[in-house]
Amino acid sequence: MVSEMETEVREARKIRSSHESIELLKEKLMEEKGRRERAESELSKLLELELNMKKQEDEMSSWKLAIKDIPGVSSYDDIPVKFAALQKEVIDNMMKAGEANACFKQMEVALETAQLGKRNAETEAALAREKAEALKLEVKQIEMMLSMATEERDGLKNVVNELKRPKNDQGGDEAAGGVLLQELESSLAQKEFCIKEFESNLHAQKEVNSRQLEEIKTLNDMLNNEARRIKSLERESDRLRAEISLLESKLGHGDFSAANTKVLRMVNTLAVDNEAKQTIEALRTELQKTKEKLQAVEELKCQSGDAGKLLDSYISGKITQLKEQIATLEKREERYKTVFADRISVFRRACCELFGYKIVMDEHQRSNGIPVTRFTLQSVYAQSDDEKLEFEYESGNTNIIANGYTSQPDISRQVDIFIRKMNSIPAFTANLSVESFNRRTLS
């Protein structure tokens, strides 16, 4: 009985152990299934990672090819700097194109004025030539009349001389001959008086002709000067057209030249203002020269009425045109100043908002006469007014100037790393701006 019970207990134990083994096997099977599922999921993730890596490699190779095509770019960090430089060059080219267009308009106005002056001078020269021809005909008529009167006078002298000769066969007619002789002498005196008047008129007419010739020469000289000036203006106009076309082509396809890239000046003394001032000064000089010519011509007015009036009207019209041009250019200069002041103010605010620095520019000259531009930069995240950066721009080179702020150990270390070793001022200012932002945010 006891042995049977022991046998049953052993069998029960075996059955229980087998059940436990089955449960363990089931758990192991479930674990293996979970491992297999995890392995499959990891395998799918691995395939996705391989695809992503391949995409990243393709994208990296395309970026490397693009970087090789961009001049002056050797790494990914240079691309933002390059885009900033290209943006500056685009703005500079747009301003140059605007300045060139303004100069071109001024040259067109000057060319139109010169052409009008040329037409006036040609008209006056034609009138003077017609008048000279008429005076020549009149002189010829007077010379013919003088020659006829001289011949008549010589004939009367011959008749008088013959009547004065004593003749034997005319003894009874002496009284009649004396009366005829007196009449011939009086006629001869009248003819001599007429001849003297003709000679005086001829002399006066020759003087008038000489003055007219001098005036014609003066008008021809003025006409030649105007023609030379028109040719010069046309050449300048062609040059400006070519420059505008070049700038527009550069602006269209974004040419970049590190050697020709210039710093954008953010003050009111722009090249357009200087050119407008130079044009005004040149017109004032021309006006002064015209006034001097007017004083010299005043003497000719007293001697030659019609030509003097023509010259007077021409010069007065020229003076009026020059005054109108000066007034127009002065108004244009004021407009340029107002517009550029507004644009510069907007540009400064935009630079402050985009790059995080307030920029102040100051220009001066060294003792050797070389112009130097100083830029003072202050971050918008600066915690005091002493946190300023100073740079000098001279002949295409930009150098940092040491001050109390840059002498601090942290700032000096960044200057050594970014500017002196890496030669990258944009990276230095960007890193300094980020650090100032972090300090201000944390504080």
Coordinates of C-alpha atoms in Angstrom, one line a residue:
M1 CA 0.0 0.0 0.0
V2 CA 2.7 2.4 1.0
S3 CA 4.8 1.4 -2.0
E4 CA 1.9 2.1 -4.3
M5 CA 1.4 5.5 -2.7
E6 CA 5.1 6.2 -3.1
T7 CA 4.9 5.1 -6.7
E8 CA 1.9 7.4 -7.3
V9 CA 3.7 10.3 -5.5
R10 CA 6.7 9.8 -7.8
E11 CA 4.5 9.7 -10.9
A12 CA 2.7 12.8 -9.6
R13 CA 6.0 14.4 -9.1
K14 CA 7.1 13.4 -12.6
I15 CA 3.9 14.7 -14.1
R16 CA 4.3 18.0 -12.2
S17 CA 7.9 18.3 -13.3
S18 CA 6.9 17.5 -16.8
H19 CA 4.2 20.2 -16.6
E20 CA 6.7 22.6 -15.2
S21 CA 9.1 21.7 -18.1
I22 CA 6.3 22.3 -20.5
E23 CA 5.6 25.7 -19.0
L24 CA 9.3 26.5 -19.1
L25 CA 9.4 25.4 -22.7
K26 CA 6.4 27.5 -23.5
E27 CA 8.0 30.5 -21.8
K28 CA 11.2 29.9 -23.7
L29 CA 9.3 29.6 -26.9
M30 CA 7.5 32.9 -26.2
E31 CA 10.9 34.5 -25.4
E32 CA 12.3 33.2 -28.6
K33 CA 9.3 34.5 -30.6
G34 CA 9.8 37.9 -28.9
R35 CA 13.5 37.8 -29.7
R36 CA 12.7 36.9 -33.3
E37 CA 10.2 39.7 -33.6
R38 CA 12.7 42.1 -32.1
A39 CA 15.4 40.9 -34.5
E40 CA 13.1 41.3 -37.4
S41 CA 12.2 44.8 -36.3
E42 CA 15.8 45.7 -35.7
L43 CA 16.6 44.2 -39.2
S44 CA 14.0 46.5 -40.8
K45 CA 15.4 49.5 -38.9
L46 CA 18.8 48.5 -40.0
L47 CA 17.6 48.5 -43.6
E48 CA 16.0 51.9 -43.1
L49 CA 19.3 53.2 -41.6
E50 CA 21.2 51.9 -44.5
L51 CA 18.8 53.6 -46.9
N52 CA 19.1 56.8 -44.9
M53 CA 22.9 56.5 -44.8
K54 CA 22.9 56.1 -48.6
K55 CA 20.7 59.2 -49.0
Q56 CA 22.9 61.1 -46.7
E57 CA 26.0 60.0 -48.6
D58 CA 24.4 61.0 -51.9
E59 CA 23.4 64.4 -50.5
M60 CA 26.8 64.9 -49.0
S61 CA 28.4 64.1 -52.4
S62 CA 26.1 66.5 -54.1
W63 CA 26.9 69.2 -51.5
K64 CA 30.6 68.6 -52.1
L65 CA 30.2 69.0 -55.8
A66 CA 28.1 72.2 -55.2
I67 CA 30.8 73.5 -52.9
K68 CA 33.5 72.8 -55.6
D69 CA 31.4 74.9 -58.1
I70 CA 31.2 77.9 -55.7
P71 CA 34.4 80.0 -55.8
G72 CA 36.0 80.9 -52.5
V73 CA 34.1 78.1 -50.6
S74 CA 36.1 75.2 -49.1
S75 CA 33.8 74.0 -46.3
Y76 CA 30.1 74.0 -45.2
D77 CA 30.9 76.8 -42.8
D78 CA 31.9 79.1 -45.6
I79 CA 28.5 78.9 -47.3
P80 CA 26.7 81.4 -45.0
V81 CA 29.6 83.8 -45.2
K82 CA 29.5 83.4 -49.0
F83 CA 25.8 84.1 -49.1
A84 CA 26.3 87.2 -46.9
A85 CA 29.1 88.5 -49.2
L86 CA 26.9 87.9 -52.3
Q87 CA 24.0 89.7 -50.7
K88 CA 26.3 92.7 -50.0
E89 CA 27.6 92.6 -53.6
V90 CA 24.1 92.5 -54.9
I91 CA 23.2 95.6 -52.8
D92 CA 26.4 97.3 -53.9
N93 CA 25.7 96.5 -57.6
M94 CA 22.1 97.8 -57.3
M95 CA 23.4 101.0 -55.8
K96 CA 26.0 101.3 -58.5
A97 CA 23.3 100.7 -61.1
G98 CA 21.2 103.4 -59.6
E99 CA 24.1 105.8 -59.5
A100 CA 25.0 105.0 -63.1
N101 CA 21.4 105.6 -64.1
A102 CA 21.3 108.9 -62.3
C103 CA 24.6 109.9 -64.1
F104 CA 23.2 108.7 -67.4
K105 CA 20.1 110.9 -66.9
Q106 CA 22.3 113.9 -66.1
M107 CA 24.4 113.2 -69.2
E108 CA 21.2 113.0 -71.3
V109 CA 20.0 116.3 -69.9
A110 CA 23.4 117.9 -70.6
L111 CA 23.5 116.3 -74.1
E112 CA 20.1 117.7 -74.9
T113 CA 21.1 121.1 -73.7
A114 CA 24.3 121.0 -75.8
Q115 CA 22.4 119.9 -78.9
L116 CA 20.0 122.8 -78.4
G117 CA 22.9 125.2 -78.1
K118 CA 24.5 123.7 -81.2
R119 CA 21.2 124.2 -83.2
N120 CA 21.0 127.8 -81.9
A121 CA 24.7 128.4 -82.9
E122 CA 24.2 126.9 -86.3
T123 CA 21.1 129.1 -86.9
E124 CA 23.0 132.2 -85.8
A125 CA 26.0 131.2 -88.0
A126 CA 23.7 130.7 -91.0
L127 CA 22.1 134.2 -90.4
A128 CA 25.6 135.7 -90.0
R129 CA 26.7 134.1 -93.3
E130 CA 23.7 135.4 -95.1
K131 CA 24.3 138.8 -93.8
A132 CA 27.9 138.6 -94.8
E133 CA 26.9 137.6 -98.3
A134 CA 24.5 140.6 -98.5
L135 CA 27.2 142.9 -97.3
K136 CA 29.6 141.6 -99.8
L137 CA 27.1 142.3 -102.6
E138 CA 26.6 145.7 -101.3
V139 CA 30.3 146.4 -101.2
K140 CA 30.6 145.2 -104.8
Q141 CA 27.8 147.6 -105.8
I142 CA 29.5 150.5 -104.1
E143 CA 32.8 149.6 -105.7
M144 CA 31.1 149.5 -109.1
M145 CA 29.5 152.9 -108.4
L146 CA 32.8 154.2 -107.3
S147 CA 34.6 153.0 -110.4
M148 CA 31.9 154.6 -112.6
A149 CA 32.1 157.9 -110.7
T150 CA 35.9 157.8 -111.0
E151 CA 35.7 157.3 -114.7
E152 CA 33.2 160.1 -115.1
R153 CA 35.4 162.4 -113.0
D154 CA 38.4 161.6 -115.1
G155 CA 36.4 162.3 -118.3
L156 CA 35.3 165.7 -116.9
K157 CA 38.9 166.5 -115.9
N158 CA 40.0 165.8 -119.5
V159 CA 37.2 168.0 -120.9
V160 CA 38.1 170.8 -118.5
N161 CA 41.8 170.6 -119.5
E162 CA 40.9 170.7 -123.1
L163 CA 38.7 173.8 -122.6
K164 CA 41.5 175.5 -120.7
R165 CA 43.9 175.2 -123.7
P166 CA 44.1 178.5 -125.8
K167 CA 42.9 178.1 -129.3
N168 CA 43.1 180.7 -132.1
D169 CA 39.8 179.7 -133.7
Q170 CA 37.8 180.3 -130.5
G171 CA 38.5 184.0 -129.9
G172 CA 35.0 185.1 -130.1
D173 CA 33.5 182.5 -127.9
E174 CA 35.5 183.0 -124.7
A175 CA 32.5 184.2 -122.8
A176 CA 30.4 181.2 -123.6
G177 CA 33.4 178.9 -123.0
G178 CA 33.9 180.6 -119.5
V179 CA 30.3 179.9 -118.5
L180 CA 30.7 176.3 -119.7
L181 CA 33.9 175.9 -117.9
Q182 CA 32.4 177.1 -114.6
E183 CA 29.5 174.6 -115.0
L184 CA 31.9 171.8 -115.7
E185 CA 34.0 172.8 -112.7
S186 CA 31.0 172.8 -110.4
S187 CA 29.9 169.4 -111.8
L188 CA 33.4 168.1 -111.2
A189 CA 33.3 169.3 -107.6
Q190 CA 30.0 167.6 -107.1
K191 CA 31.3 164.4 -108.5
E192 CA 34.4 164.6 -106.3
F193 CA 32.2 165.1 -103.3
C194 CA 30.1 162.1 -104.3
I195 CA 33.3 160.1 -104.8
K196 CA 34.5 161.1 -101.3
E197 CA 31.1 160.0 -99.8
F198 CA 31.3 156.7 -101.7
E199 CA 34.9 156.2 -100.4
S200 CA 33.8 156.9 -96.8
N201 CA 30.8 154.6 -97.1
L202 CA 33.0 152.0 -98.6
H203 CA 35.5 152.3 -95.7
A204 CA 32.6 152.1 -93.1
Q205 CA 31.2 149.1 -94.9
K206 CA 34.6 147.4 -94.9
E207 CA 34.8 148.0 -91.1
V208 CA 31.3 146.6 -90.6
N209 CA 32.3 143.5 -92.8
S210 CA 35.4 143.0 -90.7
R211 CA 33.4 143.1 -87.5
Q212 CA 30.9 140.7 -89.0
L213 CA 33.7 138.3 -90.0
E214 CA 35.1 138.5 -86.5
E215 CA 31.6 137.7 -85.1
I216 CA 31.2 134.8 -87.6
K217 CA 34.6 133.4 -86.5
T218 CA 33.5 133.7 -82.8
L219 CA 30.2 131.9 -83.6
N220 CA 32.1 129.2 -85.5
D221 CA 34.4 128.7 -82.6
M222 CA 31.4 128.4 -80.3
L223 CA 29.8 126.0 -82.7
N224 CA 33.0 123.9 -82.8
N225 CA 33.2 123.9 -79.0
E226 CA 29.6 122.8 -78.7
A227 CA 30.2 120.0 -81.3
R228 CA 33.3 118.8 -79.3
R229 CA 31.3 118.9 -76.1
I230 CA 28.4 116.9 -77.7
K231 CA 30.9 114.3 -78.9
S232 CA 32.4 114.1 -75.4
L233 CA 28.9 113.7 -73.9
E234 CA 28.0 111.0 -76.4
R235 CA 31.2 109.1 -75.5
E236 CA 30.4 109.5 -71.8
S237 CA 26.9 108.4 -72.4
D238 CA 28.1 105.3 -74.3
R239 CA 30.5 104.5 -71.4
L240 CA 27.7 104.8 -68.9
R241 CA 25.4 102.6 -71.0
A242 CA 28.2 99.9 -71.1
E243 CA 28.8 100.2 -67.4
I244 CA 25.0 99.9 -66.7
S245 CA 24.8 96.8 -68.9
L246 CA 27.8 95.2 -67.2
L247 CA 26.3 95.9 -63.7
E248 CA 22.9 94.5 -64.8
S249 CA 24.5 91.4 -66.2
K250 CA 26.5 90.9 -63.0
L251 CA 23.3 91.4 -60.9
G252 CA 21.4 89.0 -63.1
H253 CA 23.7 85.9 -62.8
G254 CA 25.3 86.8 -59.5
D255 CA 29.0 87.1 -60.4
F256 CA 31.3 87.2 -57.4
S257 CA 34.8 88.5 -57.1
A258 CA 36.4 88.6 -53.7
A259 CA 39.0 91.1 -55.0
N260 CA 36.3 93.5 -56.2
T261 CA 33.9 93.2 -53.3
K262 CA 33.5 96.5 -51.5
V263 CA 32.2 97.5 -48.2
L264 CA 28.8 99.1 -48.3
R265 CA 29.0 102.7 -46.9
M266 CA 26.1 103.6 -44.6
V267 CA 26.5 107.4 -44.6
N268 CA 24.9 110.3 -46.5
T269 CA 28.1 111.1 -48.5
L270 CA 27.3 108.8 -51.4
A271 CA 28.9 108.9 -54.8
V272 CA 25.7 110.3 -56.3
D273 CA 25.8 113.3 -54.0
N274 CA 29.5 113.9 -54.9
E275 CA 28.7 113.6 -58.6
A276 CA 25.7 115.9 -58.4
K277 CA 27.9 118.5 -56.5
Q278 CA 30.6 118.2 -59.1
T279 CA 28.1 118.7 -61.9
I280 CA 26.6 121.8 -60.1
E281 CA 30.1 123.2 -59.6
A282 CA 31.0 122.6 -63.3
L283 CA 27.7 124.3 -64.4
R284 CA 28.5 127.2 -62.1
T285 CA 32.0 127.5 -63.6
E286 CA 30.5 127.4 -67.1
L287 CA 28.0 130.1 -66.0
Q288 CA 30.8 132.3 -64.8
K289 CA 32.7 131.8 -68.1
T290 CA 29.6 132.6 -70.0
K291 CA 29.2 135.8 -68.0
E292 CA 32.8 136.8 -68.8
K293 CA 32.1 136.1 -72.5
L294 CA 29.0 138.3 -72.1
Q295 CA 31.1 141.2 -70.8
A296 CA 33.5 140.8 -73.7
V297 CA 30.6 140.7 -76.2
E298 CA 29.0 143.9 -74.7
E299 CA 31.6 145.9 -76.7
L300 CA 30.6 144.2 -79.9
K301 CA 27.0 145.1 -79.3
C302 CA 27.7 148.8 -79.5
Q303 CA 29.4 148.3 -82.9
S304 CA 27.2 145.7 -84.5
G305 CA 23.5 146.0 -83.8
D306 CA 21.9 142.9 -85.2
A307 CA 24.8 140.5 -84.4
G308 CA 25.0 141.9 -80.9
K309 CA 21.3 141.3 -80.4
L310 CA 21.6 137.7 -81.6
L311 CA 24.6 137.0 -79.4
D312 CA 22.8 138.7 -76.5
S313 CA 19.7 136.6 -76.9
Y314 CA 21.8 133.4 -77.3
I315 CA 23.9 134.1 -74.2
S316 CA 20.9 135.1 -72.1
G317 CA 19.1 132.0 -73.2
K318 CA 22.2 129.9 -72.4
I319 CA 22.4 131.6 -68.9
T320 CA 18.7 130.8 -68.3
Q321 CA 19.2 127.2 -69.3
L322 CA 22.2 126.8 -67.0
K323 CA 20.3 128.4 -64.1
E324 CA 17.5 126.0 -64.7
Q325 CA 19.9 123.1 -64.8
I326 CA 21.5 124.2 -61.6
A327 CA 18.1 124.5 -59.9
T328 CA 17.1 121.1 -61.2
L329 CA 20.3 119.5 -60.0
E330 CA 20.1 121.1 -56.6
K331 CA 16.5 119.8 -56.2
R332 CA 17.7 116.4 -57.3
E333 CA 20.5 116.5 -54.8
E334 CA 18.1 117.3 -52.0
R335 CA 15.9 114.4 -53.2
Y336 CA 18.8 112.1 -53.3
K337 CA 19.9 113.1 -49.8
T338 CA 16.3 112.6 -48.4
V339 CA 15.9 109.2 -50.2
F340 CA 19.3 107.9 -49.3
A341 CA 18.9 109.0 -45.7
D342 CA 15.7 107.1 -45.4
R343 CA 17.1 104.0 -47.2
I344 CA 20.3 104.1 -45.0
S345 CA 18.1 104.3 -41.9
V346 CA 16.1 101.3 -43.0
F347 CA 19.3 99.5 -43.9
R348 CA 20.9 100.2 -40.5
R349 CA 17.8 98.9 -38.7
A350 CA 17.7 95.8 -40.9
C351 CA 21.4 95.1 -40.2
C352 CA 20.7 95.5 -36.5
E353 CA 17.7 93.1 -36.7
L354 CA 19.4 90.6 -39.0
F355 CA 22.9 90.5 -37.7
G356 CA 22.4 91.7 -34.1
Y357 CA 24.8 94.6 -34.2
K358 CA 24.5 98.3 -34.2
I359 CA 27.0 99.7 -36.7
V360 CA 28.5 103.2 -36.6
M361 CA 31.0 104.3 -39.3
D362 CA 33.6 107.1 -39.1
E363 CA 36.0 108.2 -41.8
H364 CA 39.3 109.9 -41.4
Q365 CA 42.7 110.1 -43.0
R366 CA 46.1 109.1 -41.8
S367 CA 49.1 111.5 -41.8
N368 CA 50.2 110.0 -45.1
G369 CA 46.8 110.9 -46.7
I370 CA 45.5 107.3 -46.9
P371 CA 41.7 107.2 -46.2
V372 CA 40.7 104.9 -43.3
T373 CA 37.2 103.9 -42.3
R374 CA 36.5 102.9 -38.7
F375 CA 33.5 100.7 -37.8
T376 CA 32.1 100.5 -34.2
L377 CA 29.9 97.4 -33.5
Q378 CA 27.8 97.0 -30.4
S379 CA 25.7 93.8 -29.9
V380 CA 22.0 94.2 -29.2
Y381 CA 22.6 91.8 -26.3
A382 CA 25.4 93.8 -24.7
Q383 CA 24.9 94.4 -21.0
S384 CA 26.9 97.6 -20.9
D385 CA 28.0 100.4 -23.2
D386 CA 31.7 99.3 -22.9
E387 CA 31.0 96.1 -24.8
K388 CA 32.0 97.4 -28.2
L389 CA 34.1 96.1 -31.1
E390 CA 36.2 98.4 -33.3
F391 CA 37.5 97.6 -36.8
E392 CA 39.5 99.6 -39.3
Y393 CA 38.9 99.1 -43.0
E394 CA 41.8 100.3 -45.2
S395 CA 42.5 99.4 -48.9
G396 CA 40.4 96.2 -48.8
N397 CA 41.8 95.0 -45.4
T398 CA 39.8 94.9 -42.2
N399 CA 41.6 94.8 -38.8
I400 CA 40.3 94.7 -35.3
I401 CA 41.4 97.4 -32.9
A402 CA 42.3 96.5 -29.3
N403 CA 40.3 98.2 -26.6
G404 CA 39.2 97.4 -23.0
Y405 CA 36.5 95.0 -24.1
T406 CA 38.6 93.0 -26.4
S407 CA 41.4 92.9 -23.8
Q408 CA 39.3 90.7 -21.6
P409 CA 40.7 87.1 -21.4
D410 CA 37.6 85.4 -22.9
I411 CA 37.2 87.9 -25.7
S412 CA 41.0 88.0 -26.4
R413 CA 41.0 84.2 -26.7
Q414 CA 38.2 84.3 -29.2
V415 CA 40.0 87.0 -31.2
D416 CA 43.1 84.8 -31.4
I417 CA 41.1 81.7 -32.5
F418 CA 38.6 83.2 -34.9
I419 CA 40.4 86.2 -36.4
R420 CA 44.1 85.6 -36.1
K421 CA 44.1 81.8 -36.7
M422 CA 41.0 81.2 -38.8
N423 CA 40.9 84.7 -40.3
S424 CA 37.0 84.9 -40.0
I425 CA 35.5 88.0 -38.6
P426 CA 31.9 86.9 -39.3
A427 CA 32.5 83.7 -37.3
F428 CA 33.9 85.8 -34.4
T429 CA 31.0 88.2 -34.3
A430 CA 28.4 85.4 -34.7
N431 CA 30.0 83.4 -31.8
L432 CA 30.2 86.5 -29.7
S433 CA 26.6 87.3 -30.4
V434 CA 25.5 83.8 -29.4
E435 CA 27.5 84.0 -26.1
S436 CA 26.0 87.4 -25.3
F437 CA 22.5 86.0 -26.0
N438 CA 23.1 83.0 -23.7
R439 CA 24.5 85.2 -20.9
R440 CA 21.6 87.6 -21.1
T441 CA 19.1 84.8 -21.3
L442 CA 20.6 82.9 -18.3
S443 CA 20.9 86.1 -16.2

